[in-house]
Coordinates of C-alpha atoms in Angstrom, one line a residue:
X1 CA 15.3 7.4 -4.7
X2 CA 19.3 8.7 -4.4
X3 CA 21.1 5.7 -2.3
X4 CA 22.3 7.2 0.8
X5 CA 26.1 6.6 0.8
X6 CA 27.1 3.0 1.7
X7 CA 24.0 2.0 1.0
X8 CA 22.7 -1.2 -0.4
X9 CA 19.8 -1.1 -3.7
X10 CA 18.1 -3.5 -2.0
X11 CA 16.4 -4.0 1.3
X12 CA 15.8 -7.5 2.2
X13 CA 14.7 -9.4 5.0
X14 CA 14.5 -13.1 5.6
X15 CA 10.8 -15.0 5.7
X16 CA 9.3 -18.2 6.2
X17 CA 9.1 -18.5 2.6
X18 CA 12.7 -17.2 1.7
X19 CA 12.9 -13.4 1.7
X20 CA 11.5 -10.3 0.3
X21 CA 13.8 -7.4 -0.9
X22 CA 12.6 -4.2 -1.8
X23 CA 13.7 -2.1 -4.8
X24 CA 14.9 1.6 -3.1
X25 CA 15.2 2.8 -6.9
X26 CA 12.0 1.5 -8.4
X27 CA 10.0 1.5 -5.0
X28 CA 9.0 -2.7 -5.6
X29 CA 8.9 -5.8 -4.0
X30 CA 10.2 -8.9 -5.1
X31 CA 9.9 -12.1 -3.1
X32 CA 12.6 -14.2 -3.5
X33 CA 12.7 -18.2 -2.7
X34 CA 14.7 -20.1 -0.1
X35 CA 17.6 -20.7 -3.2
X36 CA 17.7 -17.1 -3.8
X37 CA 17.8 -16.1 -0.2
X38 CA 21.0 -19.0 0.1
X39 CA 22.8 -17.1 -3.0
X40 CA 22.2 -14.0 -1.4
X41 CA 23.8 -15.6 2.5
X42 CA 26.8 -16.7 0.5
X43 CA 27.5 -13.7 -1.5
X44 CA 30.2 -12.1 -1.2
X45 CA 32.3 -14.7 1.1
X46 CA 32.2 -17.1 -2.0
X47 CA 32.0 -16.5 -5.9
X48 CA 29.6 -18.1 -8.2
X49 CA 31.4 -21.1 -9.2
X50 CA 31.8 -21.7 -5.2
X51 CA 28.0 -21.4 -4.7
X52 CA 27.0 -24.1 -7.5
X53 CA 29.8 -26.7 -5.4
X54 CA 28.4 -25.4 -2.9
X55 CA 24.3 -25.9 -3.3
X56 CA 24.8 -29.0 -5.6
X57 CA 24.1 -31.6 -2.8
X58 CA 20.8 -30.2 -2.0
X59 CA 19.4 -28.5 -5.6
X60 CA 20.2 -28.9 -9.3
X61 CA 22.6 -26.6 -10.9
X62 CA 19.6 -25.8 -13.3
X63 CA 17.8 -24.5 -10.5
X64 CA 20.9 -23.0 -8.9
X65 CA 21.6 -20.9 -12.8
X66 CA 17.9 -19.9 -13.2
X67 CA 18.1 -18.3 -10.0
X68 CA 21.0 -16.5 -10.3
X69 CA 20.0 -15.3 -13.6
X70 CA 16.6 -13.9 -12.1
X71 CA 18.7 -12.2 -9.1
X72 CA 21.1 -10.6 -12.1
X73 CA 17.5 -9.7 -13.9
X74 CA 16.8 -7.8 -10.9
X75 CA 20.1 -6.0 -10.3
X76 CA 20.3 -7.7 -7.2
X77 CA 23.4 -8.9 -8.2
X78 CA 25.4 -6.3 -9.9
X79 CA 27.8 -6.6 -12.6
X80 CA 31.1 -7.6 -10.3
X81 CA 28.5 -10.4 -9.1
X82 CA 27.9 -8.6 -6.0
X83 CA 24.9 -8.8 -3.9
X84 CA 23.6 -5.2 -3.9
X85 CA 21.1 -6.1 -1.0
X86 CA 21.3 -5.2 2.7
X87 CA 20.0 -8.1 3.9
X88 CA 18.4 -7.5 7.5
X89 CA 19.2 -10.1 10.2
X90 CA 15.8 -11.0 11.7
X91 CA 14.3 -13.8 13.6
X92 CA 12.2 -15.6 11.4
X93 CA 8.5 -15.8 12.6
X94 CA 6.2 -18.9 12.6
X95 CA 5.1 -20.7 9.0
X96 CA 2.5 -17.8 6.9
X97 CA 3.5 -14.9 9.4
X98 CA 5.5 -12.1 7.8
X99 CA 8.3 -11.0 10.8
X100 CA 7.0 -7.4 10.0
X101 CA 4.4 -5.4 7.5
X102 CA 5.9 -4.1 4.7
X103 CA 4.1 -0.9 4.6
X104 CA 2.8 1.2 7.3
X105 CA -0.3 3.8 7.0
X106 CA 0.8 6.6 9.4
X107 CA -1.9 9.2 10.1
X108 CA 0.3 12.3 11.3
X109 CA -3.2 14.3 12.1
X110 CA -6.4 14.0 13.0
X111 CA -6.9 17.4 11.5
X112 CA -8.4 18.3 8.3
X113 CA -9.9 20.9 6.1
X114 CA -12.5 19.7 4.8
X115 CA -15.8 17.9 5.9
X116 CA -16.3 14.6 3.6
X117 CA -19.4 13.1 3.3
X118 CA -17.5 9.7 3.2
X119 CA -14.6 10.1 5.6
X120 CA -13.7 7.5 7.7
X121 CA -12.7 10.3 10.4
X122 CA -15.8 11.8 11.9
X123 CA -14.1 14.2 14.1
X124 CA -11.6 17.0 12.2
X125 CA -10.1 18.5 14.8
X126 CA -6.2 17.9 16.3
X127 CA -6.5 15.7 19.0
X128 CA -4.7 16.4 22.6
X129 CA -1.6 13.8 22.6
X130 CA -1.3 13.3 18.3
X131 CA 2.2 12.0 17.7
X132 CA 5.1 14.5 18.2
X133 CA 8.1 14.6 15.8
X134 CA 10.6 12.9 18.1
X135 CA 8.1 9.9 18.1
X136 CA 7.6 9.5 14.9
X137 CA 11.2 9.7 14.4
X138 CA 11.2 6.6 16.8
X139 CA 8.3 4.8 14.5
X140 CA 11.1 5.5 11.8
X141 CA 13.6 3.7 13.7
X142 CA 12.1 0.7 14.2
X143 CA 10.8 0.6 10.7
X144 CA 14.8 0.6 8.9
X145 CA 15.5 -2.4 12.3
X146 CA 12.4 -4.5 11.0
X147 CA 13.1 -4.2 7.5
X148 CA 10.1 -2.0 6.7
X149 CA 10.6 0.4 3.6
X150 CA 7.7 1.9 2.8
X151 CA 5.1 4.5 4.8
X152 CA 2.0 5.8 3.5
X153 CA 1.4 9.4 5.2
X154 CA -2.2 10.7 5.7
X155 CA -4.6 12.4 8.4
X156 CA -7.1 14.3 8.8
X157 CA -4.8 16.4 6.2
X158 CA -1.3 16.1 6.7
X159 CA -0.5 19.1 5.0
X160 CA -1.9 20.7 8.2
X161 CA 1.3 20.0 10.0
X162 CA 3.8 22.3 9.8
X163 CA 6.6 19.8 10.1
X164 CA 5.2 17.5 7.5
X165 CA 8.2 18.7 5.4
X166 CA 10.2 17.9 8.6
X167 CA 8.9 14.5 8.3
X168 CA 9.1 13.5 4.6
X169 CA 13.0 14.8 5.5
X170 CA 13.5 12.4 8.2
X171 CA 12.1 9.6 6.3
X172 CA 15.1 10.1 3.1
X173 CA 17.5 10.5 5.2
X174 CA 16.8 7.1 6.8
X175 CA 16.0 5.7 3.6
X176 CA 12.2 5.5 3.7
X177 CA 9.8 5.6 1.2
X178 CA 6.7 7.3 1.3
X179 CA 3.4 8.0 -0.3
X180 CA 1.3 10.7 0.7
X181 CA -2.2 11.0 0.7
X182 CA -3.9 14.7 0.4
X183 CA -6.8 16.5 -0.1
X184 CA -4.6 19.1 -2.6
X185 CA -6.3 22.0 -0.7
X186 CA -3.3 23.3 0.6
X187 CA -0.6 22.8 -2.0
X188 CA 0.8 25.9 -3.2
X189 CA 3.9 26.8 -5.6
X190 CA 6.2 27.3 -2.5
X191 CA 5.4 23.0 -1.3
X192 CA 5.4 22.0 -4.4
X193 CA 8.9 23.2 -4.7
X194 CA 9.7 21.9 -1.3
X195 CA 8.4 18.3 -2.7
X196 CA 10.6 18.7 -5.6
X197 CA 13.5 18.3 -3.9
X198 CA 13.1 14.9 -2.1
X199 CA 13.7 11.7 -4.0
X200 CA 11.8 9.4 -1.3
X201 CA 8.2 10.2 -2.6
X202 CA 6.8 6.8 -4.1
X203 CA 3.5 9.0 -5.1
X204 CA 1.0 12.1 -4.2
X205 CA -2.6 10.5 -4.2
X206 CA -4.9 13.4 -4.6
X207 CA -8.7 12.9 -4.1
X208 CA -10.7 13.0 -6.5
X209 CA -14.9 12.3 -6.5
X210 CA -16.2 12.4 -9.4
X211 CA -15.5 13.7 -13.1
X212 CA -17.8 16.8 -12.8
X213 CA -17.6 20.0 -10.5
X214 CA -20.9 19.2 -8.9
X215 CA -20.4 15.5 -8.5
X216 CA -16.8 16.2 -6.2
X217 CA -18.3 19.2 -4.3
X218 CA -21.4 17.0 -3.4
X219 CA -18.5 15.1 -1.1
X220 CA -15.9 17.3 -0.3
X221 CA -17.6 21.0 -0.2
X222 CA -18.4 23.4 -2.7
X223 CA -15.3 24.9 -5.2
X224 CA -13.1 21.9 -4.3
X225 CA -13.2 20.3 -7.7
X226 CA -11.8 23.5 -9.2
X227 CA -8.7 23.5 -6.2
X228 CA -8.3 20.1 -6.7
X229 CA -7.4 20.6 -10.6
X230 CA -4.9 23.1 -9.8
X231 CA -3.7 21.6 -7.0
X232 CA -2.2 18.7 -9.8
X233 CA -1.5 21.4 -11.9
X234 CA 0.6 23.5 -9.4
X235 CA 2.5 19.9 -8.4
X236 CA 3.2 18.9 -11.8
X237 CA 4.4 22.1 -12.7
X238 CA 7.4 22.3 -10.1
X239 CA 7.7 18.8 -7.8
X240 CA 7.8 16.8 -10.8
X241 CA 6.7 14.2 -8.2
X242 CA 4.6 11.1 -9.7
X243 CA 0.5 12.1 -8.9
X244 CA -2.5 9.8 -8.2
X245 CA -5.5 10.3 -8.7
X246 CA -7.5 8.3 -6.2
X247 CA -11.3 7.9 -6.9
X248 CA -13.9 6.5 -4.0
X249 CA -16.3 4.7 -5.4
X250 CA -19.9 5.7 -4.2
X251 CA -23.8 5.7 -4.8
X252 CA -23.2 9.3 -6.2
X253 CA -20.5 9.2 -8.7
X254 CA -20.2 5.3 -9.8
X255 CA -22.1 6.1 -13.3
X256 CA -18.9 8.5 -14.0
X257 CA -16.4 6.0 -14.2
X258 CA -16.2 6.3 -18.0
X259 CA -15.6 9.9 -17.8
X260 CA -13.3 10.0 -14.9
X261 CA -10.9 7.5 -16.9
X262 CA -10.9 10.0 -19.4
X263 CA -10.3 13.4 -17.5
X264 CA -7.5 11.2 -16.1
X265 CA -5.9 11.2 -19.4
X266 CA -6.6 14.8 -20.5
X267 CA -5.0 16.1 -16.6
X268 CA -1.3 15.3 -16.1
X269 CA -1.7 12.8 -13.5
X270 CA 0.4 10.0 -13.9
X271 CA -2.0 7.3 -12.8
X272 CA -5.7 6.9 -11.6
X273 CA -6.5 4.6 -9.0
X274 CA -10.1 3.4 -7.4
X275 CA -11.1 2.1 -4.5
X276 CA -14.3 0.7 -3.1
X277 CA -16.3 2.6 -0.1
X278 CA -16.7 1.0 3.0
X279 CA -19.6 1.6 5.7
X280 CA -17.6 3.2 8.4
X281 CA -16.7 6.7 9.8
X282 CA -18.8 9.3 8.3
X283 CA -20.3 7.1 5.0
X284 CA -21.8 4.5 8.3
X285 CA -23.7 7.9 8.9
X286 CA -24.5 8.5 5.3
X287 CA -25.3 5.7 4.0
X288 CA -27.3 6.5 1.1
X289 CA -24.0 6.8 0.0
X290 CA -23.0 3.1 -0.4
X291 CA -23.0 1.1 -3.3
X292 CA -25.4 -2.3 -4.0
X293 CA -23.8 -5.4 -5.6
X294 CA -25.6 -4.8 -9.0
X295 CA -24.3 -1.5 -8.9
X296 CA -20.8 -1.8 -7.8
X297 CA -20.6 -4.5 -10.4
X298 CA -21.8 -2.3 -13.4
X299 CA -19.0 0.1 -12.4
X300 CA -16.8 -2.6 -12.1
X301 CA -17.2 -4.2 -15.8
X302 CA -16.5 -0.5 -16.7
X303 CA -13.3 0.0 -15.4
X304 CA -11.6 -3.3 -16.1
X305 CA -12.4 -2.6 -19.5
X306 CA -11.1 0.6 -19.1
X307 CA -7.9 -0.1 -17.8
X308 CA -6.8 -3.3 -20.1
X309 CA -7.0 -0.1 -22.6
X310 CA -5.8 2.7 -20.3
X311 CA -2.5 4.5 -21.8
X312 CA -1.6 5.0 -18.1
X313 CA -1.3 3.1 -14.9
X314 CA -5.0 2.2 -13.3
X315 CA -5.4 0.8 -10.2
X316 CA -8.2 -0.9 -10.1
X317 CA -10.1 -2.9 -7.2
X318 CA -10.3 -6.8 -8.2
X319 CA -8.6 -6.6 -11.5
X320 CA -5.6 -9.0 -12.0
X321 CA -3.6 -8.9 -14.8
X322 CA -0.9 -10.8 -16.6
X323 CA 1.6 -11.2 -14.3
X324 CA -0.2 -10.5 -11.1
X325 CA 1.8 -11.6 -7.7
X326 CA 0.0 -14.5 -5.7
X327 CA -0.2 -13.2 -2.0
X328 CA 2.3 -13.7 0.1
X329 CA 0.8 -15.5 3.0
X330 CA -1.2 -18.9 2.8
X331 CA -3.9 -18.1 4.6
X332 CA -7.4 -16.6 4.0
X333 CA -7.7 -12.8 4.4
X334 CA -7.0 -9.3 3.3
X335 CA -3.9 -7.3 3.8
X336 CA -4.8 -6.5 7.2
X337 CA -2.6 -7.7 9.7
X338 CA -0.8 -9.7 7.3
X339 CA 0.8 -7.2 5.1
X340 CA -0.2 -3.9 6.4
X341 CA -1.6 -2.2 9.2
X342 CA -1.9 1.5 10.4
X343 CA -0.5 4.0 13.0
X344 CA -3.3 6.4 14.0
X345 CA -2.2 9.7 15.1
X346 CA -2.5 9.0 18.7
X347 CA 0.1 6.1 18.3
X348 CA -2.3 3.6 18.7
X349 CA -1.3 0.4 16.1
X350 CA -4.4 -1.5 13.8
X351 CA -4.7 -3.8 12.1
X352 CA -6.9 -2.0 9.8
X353 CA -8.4 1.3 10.2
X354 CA -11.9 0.1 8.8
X355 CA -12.6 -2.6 11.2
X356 CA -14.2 -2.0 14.4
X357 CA -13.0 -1.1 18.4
X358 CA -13.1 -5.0 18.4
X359 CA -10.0 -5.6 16.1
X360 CA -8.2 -2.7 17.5
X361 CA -4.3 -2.4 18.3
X362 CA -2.1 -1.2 21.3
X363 CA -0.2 2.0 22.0
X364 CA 3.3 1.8 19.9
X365 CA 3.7 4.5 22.8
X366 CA 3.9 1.1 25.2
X367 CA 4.9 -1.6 23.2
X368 CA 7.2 -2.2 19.6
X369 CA 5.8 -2.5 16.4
X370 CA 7.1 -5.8 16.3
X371 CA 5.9 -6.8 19.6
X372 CA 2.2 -5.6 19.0
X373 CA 2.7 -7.2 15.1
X374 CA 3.4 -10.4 16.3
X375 CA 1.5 -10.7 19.5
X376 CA -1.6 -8.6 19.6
X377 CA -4.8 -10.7 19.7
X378 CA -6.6 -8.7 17.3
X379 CA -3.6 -9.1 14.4
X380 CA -3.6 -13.4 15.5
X381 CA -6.9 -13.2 15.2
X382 CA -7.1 -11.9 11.3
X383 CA -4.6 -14.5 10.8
X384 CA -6.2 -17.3 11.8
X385 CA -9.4 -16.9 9.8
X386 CA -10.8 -20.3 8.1
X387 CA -12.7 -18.6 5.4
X388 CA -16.2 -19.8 3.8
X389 CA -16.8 -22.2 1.1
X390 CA -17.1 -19.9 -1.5
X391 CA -14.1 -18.0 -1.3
X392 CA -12.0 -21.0 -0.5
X393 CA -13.5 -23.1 -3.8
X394 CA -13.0 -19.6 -6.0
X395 CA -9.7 -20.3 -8.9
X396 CA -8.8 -16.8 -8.2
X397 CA -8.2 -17.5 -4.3
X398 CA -4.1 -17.5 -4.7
X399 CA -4.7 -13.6 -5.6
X400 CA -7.6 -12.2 -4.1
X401 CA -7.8 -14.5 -0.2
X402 CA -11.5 -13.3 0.3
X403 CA -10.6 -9.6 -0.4
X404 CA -11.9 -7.0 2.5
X405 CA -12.6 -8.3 5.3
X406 CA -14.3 -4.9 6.6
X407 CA -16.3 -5.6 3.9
X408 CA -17.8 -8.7 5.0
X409 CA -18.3 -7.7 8.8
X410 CA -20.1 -4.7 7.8
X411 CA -22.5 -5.8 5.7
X412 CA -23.0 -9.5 6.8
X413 CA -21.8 -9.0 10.3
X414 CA -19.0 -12.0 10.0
X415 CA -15.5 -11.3 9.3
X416 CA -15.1 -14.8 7.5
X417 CA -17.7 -14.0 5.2
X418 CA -17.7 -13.1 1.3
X419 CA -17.3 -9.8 0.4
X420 CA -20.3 -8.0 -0.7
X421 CA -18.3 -6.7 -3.7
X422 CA -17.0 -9.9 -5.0
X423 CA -17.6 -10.8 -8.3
X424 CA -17.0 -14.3 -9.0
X425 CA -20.3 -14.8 -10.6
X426 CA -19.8 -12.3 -12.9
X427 CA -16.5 -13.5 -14.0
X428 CA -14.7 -10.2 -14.3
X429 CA -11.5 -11.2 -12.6
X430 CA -8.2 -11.5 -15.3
X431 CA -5.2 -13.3 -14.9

């Protein structure tokens, strides 16, 4: 991403931990210690030799070198030992509470194209009252105050939006990152230009089912395999943008893994990345559609092996490699409500958009994101979970915190359950 003028690298913001900053160029996070965070505070009213007199009552100059050297590393300091990090002024929230998400999933649309089989929406219509530009530039707002520099954009299909290009305009100009999530159906020559020209675009995830024509068209509609292929085509072609290929894991398509690792590679996507379906929305209705334990764990052995090999990026679900990030908060859980949570296209804030009416949000329409993040009792709740014996005894619990918790309601009907889909037993994890 081009740095607006006057602006900083890095976006940071302080936490109960030290801080997180966040990599405009690259599009990563790096959480930084309380020592960093200090070097950072006394950057540029003192030079180095000042800091180390300065920290040398309370840590070791060791300590004080190593992590200057890692914020160096990083380019957080730059080479007239600078900080190059805009470092937002926040109140810190309570011990294992980040003061804001650092991503938000924004559905701009109810509307779609197309009638998937395994869609969490189960209506694809536009909705009376969806989320008007002017409000969304709002969302924006409160996103660069809080610190948040990353938005994931989806629907329905957002592509059905005729100020989507409106939007992903908005977002550079504030210096917000996004990924978008798309069917492909409607991405001609004349968007993929338009995409070409904005620098904010982390990735394009485009859905694919399966690694054969029939497999895909059995969930998405017939011929959408074929407009699918030259949807990536068309976008590689003239965007130049980076393109996922984002793979639901189902009853009907899990015995293709092998093969859809390897059309990955012959199409020029950049990556491929899997995720695991979840009862809910339209695959609750069509369940035959859902995955067993034995069978979600013969897919799984496939694609770890698989992507310790892939010659590009895989995303995985459960798979922890060599220099995997522990979790940033203490406690047990998923992402939800802790790192994450979504903005459906009525305006109404989630947690998660898999859990039930139970766990749901409020209005951003009546209250902040940072009010409804740090209040709601549906976000409390999800932090505040004690966890089961088995998760909390497993060695990979700094990574994984009991994984989906949507997971466990649906198919054992107790949020603080195990996920169906873990695989401790089987010892597939790696780190």
């Amino acid at each position: 991403m081009k740095k607006n003028e006057n602006s900083f690298r890095y976006l940071g913001r302080k936490e109960f931990f030290g801080s997180i900053v966040y990599d405009r160029y690259r599009k990563l996070f790096f959480p930084l210690d309380h020592i960093s965070t200090i070097i950072l505070d006394f950057l540029p009213r003192l030079d180095l030799d000042e800091i180390y007199q300065a920290m040398k009552k309370n840590f070791s100059e060791e300590k004080v070198q190593k992590n200057i050297e890692s914020l160096i590393s990083i380019h957080a300091i730059n080479d007239e030992n600078m900080p190059d990090v805009e470092l937002i002024k926040a109140e810190i929230p309570p011990e294992g509470m980040l003061s804001a998400p650092l991503r938000l999933y924004i559905s701009i649309t109810n509307a779609c194209n197309l009638r998937c089989k395994h869609c969490l929406n189960t209506s694809f219509e536009t909705l009376s009252g969806e989320l008007s530009f002017e409000e969304i530039h709002e969302i924006f707002k409160e996103m660069q105050s809080l610190g948040i520099p990353e938005i994931s954009i989806g629907g329905g299909e957002p592509f059905l939006r005729q100020d989507f290009p409106d939007i992903i305009a908005l977002a550079e100009k504030m210096d917000l990152n996004i990924s978008i999530a798309t069917n492909g159906l409607l991405i001609t020559e004349k968007i993929a230009k338009q995409l070409a020209s904005f620098d904010n675009i982390k990735y394009i995830a485009l859905s694919l089912e399966g690694a054969k024509p029939e497999t895909h068209d059995y969930i998405r509609g017939k011929g959408t395999f074929r407009r699918v292929i030259r949807a990536l085509s068309i976008l590689k072609k003239h965007s130049g943008q980076h393109v996922n290929l984002h793979f639901t894991i189902q009853k009907h398509n899990f015995n293709e893994t092998e093969q859809i690792f390897s059309l990955s590679h012959e199409l020029p996507a950049d990556s491929l990345g899997m995720k695991i379906l979840i009862p809910c929305g339209n695959a609750a209705i069509n369940r035959e559609l859902i995955l067993s334990h034995e069978e979600f764990i013969h897919a799984l052995k496939k694609m770890h092996e698989l992507a310790i090999t892939s010659t590009k990026p895989s995303f995985v679900p459960l798979y922890y490699p060599p220099g995997s990030t522990r979790i940033l908060y203490p406690h047990f859980g998923c992402g939800a409500a802790n790192v994450t949570c979504g903005i459906t296209a009525l305006g109404e804030m989630l947690p998660c958009n898999f859990l039930p009416a139970e766990f749901g949000g409020e209005s951003i329409r009546r209250k902040s994101i940072k009010e409804i993040w740090r209040t709601n009792p549906s976000f409390k709740k999800l932090r505040s979970l004690k966890g089961n014996p088995k998760c909390l005894a497993c060695k990979y619990y700094s990574f994984c915190r009991g994984h989906c918790r949507a997971s466990a309601l649906y198919f054992h009907g107790d949020i603080e359950a195990p996920d169906l889909y873990c695989c401790r037993e089987e010892e597939l994890h790696f780190s």
